[in-house]
PDB file of C-alpha atoms and ligand atoms in Angstrom:
ATOM      1  CA  MET A   1     146.768 130.394  97.893  1.00 70.00           C
ATOM      2  CA  THR A   2     150.268 128.717  97.820  1.00 94.00           C
ATOM      3  CA  VAL A   3     149.379 125.758  95.453  1.00 97.00           C
ATOM      4  CA  ARG A   4     147.856 128.359  92.989  1.00 97.00           C
ATOM      5  CA  ARG A   5     151.021 130.304  93.316  1.00 98.00           C
ATOM      6  CA  ALA A   6     153.275 127.126  92.754  1.00 98.00           C
ATOM      7  CA  ALA A   7     151.256 126.396  89.792  1.00 98.00           C
ATOM      8  CA  GLU A   8     151.760 129.726  88.311  1.00 98.00           C
ATOM      9  CA  LEU A   9     155.477 129.536  88.726  1.00 98.00           C
ATOM     10  CA  LEU A  10     155.767 126.300  87.374  1.00 98.00           C
ATOM     11  CA  GLY A  11     153.295 126.655  84.681  1.00 97.00           C
ATOM     12  CA  ALA A  12     155.512 129.594  83.358  1.00 97.00           C
ATOM     13  CA  ALA A  13     158.808 127.549  83.546  1.00 98.00           C
ATOM     14  CA  ARG A  14     160.915 127.131  80.441  1.00 97.00           C
ATOM     15  CA  ASN A  15     163.717 125.212  82.217  1.00 98.00           C
ATOM     16  CA  GLY A  16     162.035 123.780  85.469  1.00 98.00           C
ATOM     17  CA  LEU A  17     164.122 121.432  87.502  1.00 98.00           C
ATOM     18  CA  ALA A  18     162.928 119.128  90.388  1.00 99.00           C
ATOM     19  CA  LEU A  19     165.099 117.747  93.182  1.00 98.00           C
ATOM     20  CA  THR A  20     163.654 114.886  94.987  1.00 98.00           C
ATOM     21  CA  GLY A  21     164.457 113.168  98.169  1.00 98.00           C
ATOM     22  CA  ALA A  22     163.018 110.153 100.418  1.00 96.00           C
ATOM     23  CA  GLY A  23     159.940 111.863 101.208  1.00 97.00           C
ATOM     24  CA  VAL A  24     158.578 111.724  97.495  1.00 98.00           C
ATOM     25  CA  SER A  25     158.497 107.825  97.906  1.00 98.00           C
ATOM     26  CA  ALA A  26     157.147 107.926 101.628  1.00 97.00           C
ATOM     27  CA  GLU A  27     153.627 107.515 100.261  1.00 98.00           C
ATOM     28  CA  SER A  28     154.807 104.427  98.166  1.00 98.00           C
ATOM     29  CA  GLY A  29     155.577 102.677 101.493  1.00 96.00           C
ATOM     30  CA  ILE A  30     159.409 103.272 101.629  1.00 95.00           C
ATOM     31  CA  PRO A  31     160.506 104.592 104.889  1.00 90.00           C
ATOM     32  CA  THR A  32     162.511 107.960 104.783  1.00 92.00           C
ATOM     33  CA  PHE A  33     165.936 108.321 106.569  1.00 89.00           C
ATOM     34  CA  ARG A  34     165.186 110.973 109.046  1.00 85.00           C
ATOM     35  CA  GLY A  35     162.276 112.364 110.825  1.00 71.00           C
ATOM     36  CA  GLU A  36     159.396 110.552 111.987  1.00 71.00           C
ATOM     37  CA  GLY A  37     159.758 106.503 111.398  1.00 70.00           C
ATOM     38  CA  GLY A  38     163.117 107.301 109.617  1.00 69.00           C
ATOM     39  CA  LEU A  39     165.600 104.593 108.841  1.00 68.00           C
ATOM     40  CA  TRP A  40     168.504 106.583 110.479  1.00 66.00           C
ATOM     41  CA  LYS A  41     166.324 106.564 113.865  1.00 71.00           C
ATOM     42  CA  ARG A  42     167.002 102.665 113.986  1.00 72.00           C
ATOM     43  CA  PHE A  43     170.371 102.401 112.242  1.00 71.00           C
ATOM     44  CA  ASP A  44     173.423 104.336 112.487  1.00 75.00           C
ATOM     45  CA  PRO A  45     174.088 105.197 108.891  1.00 69.00           C
ATOM     46  CA  VAL A  46     177.918 105.781 109.140  1.00 67.00           C
ATOM     47  CA  LYS A  47     177.645 102.159 110.499  1.00 72.00           C
ATOM     48  CA  VAL A  48     175.251 100.277 108.138  1.00 79.00           C
ATOM     49  CA  ALA A  49     175.477 102.462 104.876  1.00 87.00           C
ATOM     50  CA  SER A  50     179.185 103.065 104.766  1.00 92.00           C
ATOM     51  CA  ILE A  51     181.695 101.396 102.251  1.00 95.00           C
ATOM     52  CA  ASP A  52     184.115 100.366 105.151  1.00 94.00           C
ATOM     53  CA  TYR A  53     181.222  98.470 106.898  1.00 92.00           C
ATOM     54  CA  PHE A  54     180.316  96.650 103.769  1.00 95.00           C
ATOM     55  CA  LEU A  55     183.900  95.909 103.015  1.00 96.00           C
ATOM     56  CA  ALA A  56     184.488  94.546 106.636  1.00 94.00           C
ATOM     57  CA  ASP A  57     181.437  92.321 106.721  1.00 93.00           C
ATOM     58  CA  PRO A  58     179.186  91.958 103.497  1.00 95.00           C
ATOM     59  CA  SER A  59     176.889  89.611 105.512  1.00 93.00           C
ATOM     60  CA  ALA A  60     175.874  92.225 107.996  1.00 90.00           C
ATOM     61  CA  TYR A  61     175.246  94.845 105.488  1.00 92.00           C
ATOM     62  CA  TRP A  62     172.864  92.491 103.516  1.00 94.00           C
ATOM     63  CA  SER A  63     171.153  91.579 106.658  1.00 89.00           C
ATOM     64  CA  ALA A  64     170.523  95.218 107.256  1.00 85.00           C
ATOM     65  CA  SER A  65     169.737  95.954 103.544  1.00 89.00           C
ATOM     66  CA  LYS A  66     167.372  93.057 102.993  1.00 91.00           C
ATOM     67  CA  GLU A  67     164.344  94.595 104.371  1.00 89.00           C
ATOM     68  CA  ARG A  68     164.568  97.824 102.721  1.00 89.00           C
ATOM     69  CA  GLY A  69     165.303  95.984  99.426  1.00 93.00           C
ATOM     70  CA  ARG A  70     162.225  94.016  99.635  1.00 94.00           C
ATOM     71  CA  VAL A  71     160.058  96.934 100.595  1.00 95.00           C
ATOM     72  CA  ALA A  72     161.551  98.947  97.685  1.00 96.00           C
ATOM     73  CA  LEU A  73     161.370  96.262  95.054  1.00 96.00           C
ATOM     74  CA  GLY A  74     157.739  95.754  95.819  1.00 96.00           C
ATOM     75  CA  ALA A  75     156.796  99.349  95.869  1.00 98.00           C
ATOM     76  CA  SER A  76     154.925 101.305  93.067  1.00 98.00           C
ATOM     77  CA  PRO A  77     154.997 104.958  92.166  1.00 98.00           C
ATOM     78  CA  ASN A  78     152.384 107.132  93.945  1.00 98.00           C
ATOM     79  CA  PRO A  79     150.488 110.273  92.430  1.00 98.00           C
ATOM     80  CA  GLY A  80     153.457 112.504  93.484  1.00 98.00           C
ATOM     81  CA  HIS A  81     155.882 110.518  91.078  1.00 98.00           C
ATOM     82  CA  ALA A  82     153.162 110.509  88.473  1.00 98.00           C
ATOM     83  CA  ALA A  83     152.469 114.343  88.767  1.00 98.00           C
ATOM     84  CA  LEU A  84     156.066 114.948  88.203  1.00 98.00           C
ATOM     85  CA  ALA A  85     156.075 112.719  85.290  1.00 98.00           C
ATOM     86  CA  GLU A  86     153.091 114.639  83.845  1.00 98.00           C
ATOM     87  CA  LEU A  87     154.966 118.059  84.448  1.00 98.00           C
ATOM     88  CA  GLU A  88     158.036 116.826  82.293  1.00 98.00           C
ATOM     89  CA  THR A  89     155.554 115.769  79.398  1.00 97.00           C
ATOM     90  CA  ALA A  90     153.873 119.024  79.856  1.00 97.00           C
ATOM     91  CA  GLY A  91     157.289 120.679  79.082  1.00 97.00           C
ATOM     92  CA  ARG A  92     157.382 122.413  82.611  1.00 98.00           C
ATOM     93  CA  LEU A  93     160.160 120.078  83.976  1.00 98.00           C
ATOM     94  CA  ALA A  94     163.395 119.576  82.091  1.00 98.00           C
ATOM     95  CA  ALA A  95     164.705 117.045  84.590  1.00 98.00           C
ATOM     96  CA  ILE A  96     164.501 115.460  87.889  1.00 98.00           C
ATOM     97  CA  VAL A  97     167.581 115.237  90.079  1.00 98.00           C
ATOM     98  CA  THR A  98     166.958 112.640  92.711  1.00 98.00           C
ATOM     99  CA  GLN A  99     168.638 111.136  95.900  1.00 98.00           C
ATOM    100  CA  ASN A 100     166.404 108.306  95.798  1.00 98.00           C
ATOM    101  CA  THR A 101     167.680 104.842  94.544  1.00 98.00           C
ATOM    102  CA  ASP A 102     164.332 103.202  94.327  1.00 98.00           C
ATOM    103  CA  GLY A 103     163.636 103.725  90.387  1.00 98.00           C
ATOM    104  CA  LEU A 104     160.228 104.807  90.936  1.00 98.00           C
ATOM    105  CA  HIS A 105     160.413 107.982  88.931  1.00 98.00           C
ATOM    106  CA  GLN A 106     161.392 105.872  85.920  1.00 98.00           C
ATOM    107  CA  ASP A 107     158.680 103.683  86.733  1.00 98.00           C
ATOM    108  CA  SER A 108     156.393 106.419  86.559  1.00 98.00           C
ATOM    109  CA  GLY A 109     157.438 107.561  83.133  1.00 98.00           C
ATOM    110  CA  SER A 110     159.768 110.475  83.816  1.00 98.00           C
ATOM    111  CA  ARG A 111     162.346 110.395  81.125  1.00 98.00           C
ATOM    112  CA  ARG A 112     165.316 112.440  82.394  1.00 98.00           C
ATOM    113  CA  VAL A 113     166.179 111.247  85.808  1.00 98.00           C
ATOM    114  CA  ILE A 114     169.669 111.959  87.272  1.00 98.00           C
ATOM    115  CA  GLU A 115     170.498 109.582  90.137  1.00 98.00           C
ATOM    116  CA  LEU A 116     172.689 111.389  92.444  1.00 98.00           C
ATOM    117  CA  HIS A 117     173.157 108.511  94.880  1.00 97.00           C
ATOM    118  CA  GLY A 118     173.015 105.629  92.252  1.00 98.00           C
ATOM    119  CA  SER A 119     170.283 103.052  91.795  1.00 98.00           C
ATOM    120  CA  GLY A 120     169.456 100.212  93.920  1.00 97.00           C
ATOM    121  CA  ARG A 121     167.901  98.216  91.209  1.00 97.00           C
ATOM    122  CA  THR A 122     171.300  96.791  90.039  1.00 98.00           C
ATOM    123  CA  VAL A 123     174.123  94.943  92.129  1.00 98.00           C
ATOM    124  CA  GLN A 124     177.622  94.902  91.162  1.00 98.00           C
ATOM    125  CA  CYS A 125     180.630  92.608  92.014  1.00 98.00           C
ATOM    126  CA  LEU A 126     183.540  94.625  93.329  1.00 98.00           C
ATOM    127  CA  ASP A 127     185.966  91.801  92.355  1.00 97.00           C
ATOM    128  CA  CYS A 128     184.940  91.207  88.744  1.00 98.00           C
ATOM    129  CA  GLY A 129     182.651  94.050  87.887  1.00 98.00           C
ATOM    130  CA  PHE A 130     179.653  91.673  86.806  1.00 98.00           C
ATOM    131  CA  ARG A 131     176.283  93.108  87.089  1.00 98.00           C
ATOM    132  CA  GLU A 132     173.018  91.734  87.879  1.00 97.00           C
ATOM    133  CA  PRO A 133     169.608  92.874  88.949  1.00 98.00           C
ATOM    134  CA  ARG A 134     168.927  93.598  92.580  1.00 97.00           C
ATOM    135  CA  SER A 135     165.756  91.442  92.362  1.00 96.00           C
ATOM    136  CA  GLU A 136     167.764  88.303  91.332  1.00 96.00           C
ATOM    137  CA  VAL A 137     170.392  88.857  94.409  1.00 97.00           C
ATOM    138  CA  GLN A 138     167.277  89.655  96.708  1.00 95.00           C
ATOM    139  CA  ALA A 139     165.811  86.186  95.942  1.00 93.00           C
ATOM    140  CA  ARG A 140     169.001  84.543  96.789  1.00 95.00           C
ATOM    141  CA  LEU A 141     169.321  86.227 100.387  1.00 95.00           C
ATOM    142  CA  GLU A 142     166.882  83.555 101.921  1.00 91.00           C
ATOM    143  CA  VAL A 143     169.557  80.808 101.000  1.00 94.00           C
ATOM    144  CA  GLU A 144     172.897  82.612 100.559  1.00 94.00           C
ATOM    145  CA  MET A 145     174.313  85.081 102.951  1.00 95.00           C
ATOM    146  CA  PRO A 146     176.312  86.981 101.881  1.00 96.00           C
ATOM    147  CA  PRO A 147     175.095  86.669  98.301  1.00 97.00           C
ATOM    148  CA  ARG A 148     177.738  85.293  95.849  1.00 97.00           C
ATOM    149  CA  CYS A 149     178.670  86.733  92.446  1.00 97.00           C
ATOM    150  CA  ARG A 150     177.332  84.572  89.607  1.00 97.00           C
ATOM    151  CA  SER A 151     180.327  85.160  87.468  1.00 98.00           C
ATOM    152  CA  CYS A 152     183.224  84.785  90.006  1.00 98.00           C
ATOM    153  CA  GLY A 153     181.892  83.513  93.047  1.00 97.00           C
ATOM    154  CA  GLY A 154     183.177  86.268  95.126  1.00 96.00           C
ATOM    155  CA  THR A 155     181.359  87.756  98.086  1.00 95.00           C
ATOM    156  CA  LEU A 156     181.713  91.487  97.372  1.00 97.00           C
ATOM    157  CA  LEU A 157     178.307  92.191  95.692  1.00 97.00           C
ATOM    158  CA  LYS A 158     177.180  95.586  96.116  1.00 98.00           C
ATOM    159  CA  PRO A 159     174.066  97.788  95.192  1.00 97.00           C
ATOM    160  CA  THR A 160     175.256 100.377  92.632  1.00 98.00           C
ATOM    161  CA  VAL A 161     174.054 102.938  95.372  1.00 97.00           C
ATOM    162  CA  VAL A 162     176.594 105.433  96.874  1.00 96.00           C
ATOM    163  CA  LEU A 163     177.527 104.522 100.372  1.00 95.00           C
ATOM    164  CA  PHE A 164     179.081 106.921 102.831  1.00 91.00           C
ATOM    165  CA  GLY A 165     182.780 107.037 102.189  1.00 93.00           C
ATOM    166  CA  GLU A 166     182.367 106.507  98.608  1.00 95.00           C
ATOM    167  CA  ALA A 167     182.857 108.997  95.713  1.00 94.00           C
ATOM    168  CA  MET A 168     179.838 110.491  93.956  1.00 94.00           C
ATOM    169  CA  PRO A 169     178.996 109.757  90.506  1.00 96.00           C
ATOM    170  CA  GLN A 170     180.597 112.809  88.902  1.00 97.00           C
ATOM    171  CA  ALA A 171     178.834 112.679  85.571  1.00 97.00           C
ATOM    172  CA  ALA A 172     175.615 112.759  87.467  1.00 98.00           C
ATOM    173  CA  VAL A 173     176.918 115.483  89.940  1.00 98.00           C
ATOM    174  CA  GLN A 174     178.057 117.745  86.880  1.00 98.00           C
ATOM    175  CA  GLU A 175     174.944 117.146  85.012  1.00 98.00           C
ATOM    176  CA  ALA A 176     172.707 118.132  87.986  1.00 98.00           C
ATOM    177  CA  LEU A 177     174.872 121.349  88.559  1.00 98.00           C
ATOM    178  CA  ALA A 178     174.535 122.413  85.001  1.00 98.00           C
ATOM    179  CA  LEU A 179     170.803 121.814  85.117  1.00 98.00           C
ATOM    180  CA  ALA A 180     170.642 124.013  88.446  1.00 98.00           C
ATOM    181  CA  ARG A 181     172.580 126.798  86.885  1.00 98.00           C
ATOM    182  CA  ALA A 182     170.333 126.850  83.793  1.00 98.00           C
ATOM    183  CA  ALA A 183     167.176 126.311  85.639  1.00 98.00           C
ATOM    184  CA  ASP A 184     164.262 129.175  85.857  1.00 98.00           C
ATOM    185  CA  VAL A 185     162.089 127.383  88.563  1.00 98.00           C
ATOM    186  CA  MET A 186     163.570 124.964  91.123  1.00 98.00           C
ATOM    187  CA  LEU A 187     161.190 122.604  92.610  1.00 98.00           C
ATOM    188  CA  VAL A 188     162.253 120.894  95.760  1.00 98.00           C
ATOM    189  CA  VAL A 189     160.175 117.794  97.110  1.00 98.00           C
ATOM    190  CA  GLY A 190     160.505 115.572  99.895  1.00 98.00           C
ATOM    191  CA  THR A 191     164.027 116.009 101.060  1.00 98.00           C
ATOM    192  CA  SER A 192     165.500 117.396 104.385  1.00 96.00           C
ATOM    193  CA  LEU A 193     168.265 119.057 102.569  1.00 96.00           C
ATOM    194  CA  VAL A 194     171.004 118.307 104.806  1.00 94.00           C
ATOM    195  CA  VAL A 195     173.058 115.876 102.625  1.00 92.00           C
ATOM    196  CA  TYR A 196     175.686 117.417 100.190  1.00 92.00           C
ATOM    197  CA  PRO A 197     176.294 117.854  97.371  1.00 93.00           C
ATOM    198  CA  ALA A 198     172.498 117.092  96.691  1.00 96.00           C
ATOM    199  CA  ALA A 199     171.584 120.051  98.943  1.00 97.00           C
ATOM    200  CA  GLU A 200     173.944 122.370  96.773  1.00 97.00           C
ATOM    201  CA  ILE A 201     171.543 121.956  93.744  1.00 98.00           C
ATOM    202  CA  PRO A 202     168.613 124.303  95.079  1.00 98.00           C
ATOM    203  CA  LEU A 203     171.564 126.658  96.242  1.00 98.00           C
ATOM    204  CA  VAL A 204     173.181 126.900  92.843  1.00 98.00           C
ATOM    205  CA  ALA A 205     169.895 127.367  91.261  1.00 98.00           C
ATOM    206  CA  ALA A 206     168.722 130.055  93.622  1.00 98.00           C
ATOM    207  CA  ARG A 207     172.138 131.853  93.060  1.00 97.00           C
ATOM    208  CA  SER A 208     171.708 131.738  89.227  1.00 98.00           C
ATOM    209  CA  GLY A 209     168.240 133.406  89.503  1.00 98.00           C
ATOM    210  CA  ALA A 210     165.957 130.303  89.659  1.00 98.00           C
ATOM    211  CA  ARG A 211     162.649 130.948  91.683  1.00 98.00           C
ATOM    212  CA  MET A 212     162.291 127.975  94.272  1.00 98.00           C
ATOM    213  CA  ILE A 213     159.273 126.060  95.484  1.00 98.00           C
ATOM    214  CA  VAL A 214     159.561 123.554  98.120  1.00 98.00           C
ATOM    215  CA  VAL A 215     157.049 120.935  98.841  1.00 98.00           C
ATOM    216  CA  ASN A 216     157.954 119.069 102.062  1.00 97.00           C
ATOM    217  CA  ALA A 217     156.226 117.459 104.963  1.00 96.00           C
ATOM    218  CA  GLU A 218     158.452 119.515 107.414  1.00 95.00           C
ATOM    219  CA  PRO A 219     160.435 122.696 107.334  1.00 96.00           C
ATOM    220  CA  THR A 220     163.959 122.559 105.364  1.00 96.00           C
ATOM    221  CA  PRO A 221     166.982 124.624 106.058  1.00 96.00           C
ATOM    222  CA  PHE A 222     166.227 126.448 102.635  1.00 96.00           C
ATOM    223  CA  ASP A 223     162.636 127.548 103.064  1.00 97.00           C
ATOM    224  CA  ASP A 224     163.581 131.071 103.394  1.00 97.00           C
ATOM    225  CA  LEU A 225     165.262 131.202  99.855  1.00 96.00           C
ATOM    226  CA  ALA A 226     161.787 129.841  98.545  1.00 98.00           C
ATOM    227  CA  GLU A 227     159.242 131.799  97.029  1.00 97.00           C
ATOM    228  CA  VAL A 228     156.597 129.219  97.608  1.00 98.00           C
ATOM    229  CA  VAL A 229     156.651 126.808 100.593  1.00 98.00           C
ATOM    230  CA  ILE A 230     154.065 124.033 101.159  1.00 98.00           C
ATOM    231  CA  HIS A 231     154.348 121.872 104.151  1.00 97.00           C
ATOM    232  CA  GLY A 232     152.331 118.702 102.937  1.00 97.00           C
ATOM    233  CA  ARG A 233     152.525 115.319 101.452  1.00 98.00           C
ATOM    234  CA  SER A 234     153.927 115.466  97.924  1.00 98.00           C
ATOM    235  CA  GLY A 235     151.265 112.668  96.864  1.00 98.00           C
ATOM    236  CA  GLU A 236     148.639 115.284  97.457  1.00 98.00           C
ATOM    237  CA  VAL A 237     150.227 118.564  96.741  1.00 98.00           C
ATOM    238  CA  LEU A 238     152.011 117.758  93.610  1.00 98.00           C
ATOM    239  CA  PRO A 239     148.983 116.238  91.714  1.00 98.00           C
ATOM    240  CA  GLU A 240     147.186 119.536  92.720  1.00 98.00           C
ATOM    241  CA  ILE A 241     149.828 121.558  91.318  1.00 98.00           C
ATOM    242  CA  ALA A 242     150.017 119.603  87.984  1.00 98.00           C
ATOM    243  CA  ARG A 243     146.307 119.509  87.628  1.00 97.00           C
ATOM    244  CA  LEU A 244     146.085 123.576  87.579  1.00 97.00           C
ATOM    245  CA  ILE A 245     148.951 123.513  85.191  1.00 97.00           C
ATOM    246  CA  VAL A 246     147.888 120.945  82.874  1.00 89.00           C
ATOM    247  CA  ASP A 247     144.083 121.543  82.915  1.00 84.00           C
ATOM    248  CA  GLY A 248     144.486 125.270  83.234  1.00 73.00           C
TER     249      GLY A 248
HETATM  250  P1  OAD B   1     165.378 112.490 104.477  1.00 68.00           P
HETATM  251  O1  OAD B   1     164.817 111.164 105.332  1.00 68.00           O
HETATM  252  O2  OAD B   1     166.446 113.052 105.067  1.00 68.00           O
HETATM  253  O3  OAD B   1     164.295 113.584 104.301  1.00 68.00           O
HETATM  254  C1  OAD B   1     162.917 113.216 103.788  1.00 68.00           C
HETATM  255  C2  OAD B   1     162.048 114.484 103.947  1.00 68.00           C
HETATM  256  O4  OAD B   1     160.964 114.197 103.391  1.00 68.00           O
HETATM  257  C3  OAD B   1     161.846 114.888 105.529  1.00 68.00           C
HETATM  258  O5  OAD B   1     162.050 116.349 105.525  1.00 68.00           O
HETATM  259  C4  OAD B   1     160.205 114.700 105.531  1.00 68.00           C
HETATM  260  O6  OAD B   1     159.686 115.765 106.240  1.00 68.00           O
HETATM  261  C5  OAD B   1     159.658 114.594 104.281  1.00 68.00           C
HETATM  262  N1  OAD B   1     158.492 113.904 103.960  1.00 68.00           N
HETATM  263  C6  OAD B   1     158.306 112.665 104.514  1.00 68.00           C
HETATM  264  N2  OAD B   1     157.125 112.125 104.041  1.00 68.00           N
HETATM  265  C7  OAD B   1     156.744 113.342 103.190  1.00 68.00           C
HETATM  266  C8  OAD B   1     155.609 113.252 102.120  1.00 68.00           C
HETATM  267  N3  OAD B   1     154.740 112.293 102.005  1.00 68.00           N
HETATM  268  N4  OAD B   1     155.446 114.256 101.337  1.00 68.00           N
HETATM  269  C9  OAD B   1     156.720 115.156 101.414  1.00 68.00           C
HETATM  270  N5  OAD B   1     157.538 115.117 102.077  1.00 68.00           N
HETATM  271  C10 OAD B   1     157.579 114.136 102.911  1.00 68.00           C
HETATM  272  O7  OAD B   1     165.606 112.000 102.979  1.00 68.00           O
HETATM  273  P2  OAD B   1     166.469 112.558 102.000  1.00 68.00           P
HETATM  274  O8  OAD B   1     166.591 114.191 101.932  1.00 68.00           O
HETATM  275  O9  OAD B   1     166.243 112.184 100.640  1.00 68.00           O
HETATM  276  O10 OAD B   1     171.762 108.964 101.301  1.00 68.00           O
HETATM  277  O11 OAD B   1     167.972 112.083 102.443  1.00 68.00           O
HETATM  278  C11 OAD B   1     169.083 112.211 101.738  1.00 68.00           C
HETATM  279  C12 OAD B   1     170.138 111.155 101.602  1.00 68.00           C
HETATM  280  O12 OAD B   1     170.491 110.984 103.074  1.00 68.00           O
HETATM  281  C13 OAD B   1     169.531 109.912 101.101  1.00 68.00           C
HETATM  282  O13 OAD B   1     169.902 109.906  99.727  1.00 68.00           O
HETATM  283  C14 OAD B   1     170.507 108.918 101.661  1.00 68.00           C
HETATM  284  C15 OAD B   1     170.422 109.533 103.144  1.00 68.00           C
HETATM  285  O14 OAD B   1     171.481 109.042 103.962  1.00 68.00           O
HETATM  286  C16 OAD B   1     172.597 108.117 101.052  1.00 68.00           C
HETATM  287  O15 OAD B   1     172.403 106.994 101.307  1.00 68.00           O
HETATM  288  C17 OAD B   1     174.013 108.386 100.428  1.00 68.00           C
END
């Protein structure tokens, strides 16, 4: 059975690594980007999530981002996040590399989380560099559009997430690649694996000899590289795998 096989592989891992995407937070009520009900079915990403669009019209950016921010800030970790935290505590995962910006892995107790696309929990002024929590800016959106910097009064407040057209955080990318090269088991969860360089992580791990497990609602382009592929919901499948490992 595939869940049992996944537990055997991960249970023997000495340097396990997880790569997560929007699917792991879907059961927390945060919409994914692609697929059924995905955000990019309603919005053109290159438009609403690009740095050029933000710089041209911060109000339009914030109008589109307001609803997603409200949902993400109100979300709680689900059993899939909890299982990943448990696997780290049990020594089976060295780290989680995530494309998510919602902070739910950290909320769930995961300690080593590499955020490849930044964090949506903080907002930074592009004029003066002042940072404040997204929750504070979010509260102001009802009365102030675009939101203004509390330090310099400027209007270029941007969540500390990577927008299309922006450079990736190089330290996070290098750390993720080093972890991938050292991984003996690669667990891929809730990602369509179409955005690079994130999708490079499992490729690097596989090329370096890691055995791969994919837990995703739909097929991914790398299913053929994986030793175990489970098409299911991470909030159901991961707790089963963790239970088999932790309880024996
Ligand atoms: P996607 O929306 O592309 O893919 C989410 C994947 O999760 C899909 O393959 C779904 O089938 C799967 N899925 C949905 N619900 C699930 C569940 N309950 N359990 C398991 N799998 C589930 O999201 P990402 O791959 O994370 O980047 O997208 C990558 C990047 O594209 C995002 O970080 C974002 C976006 O543009 C930036 O904004 C820079």
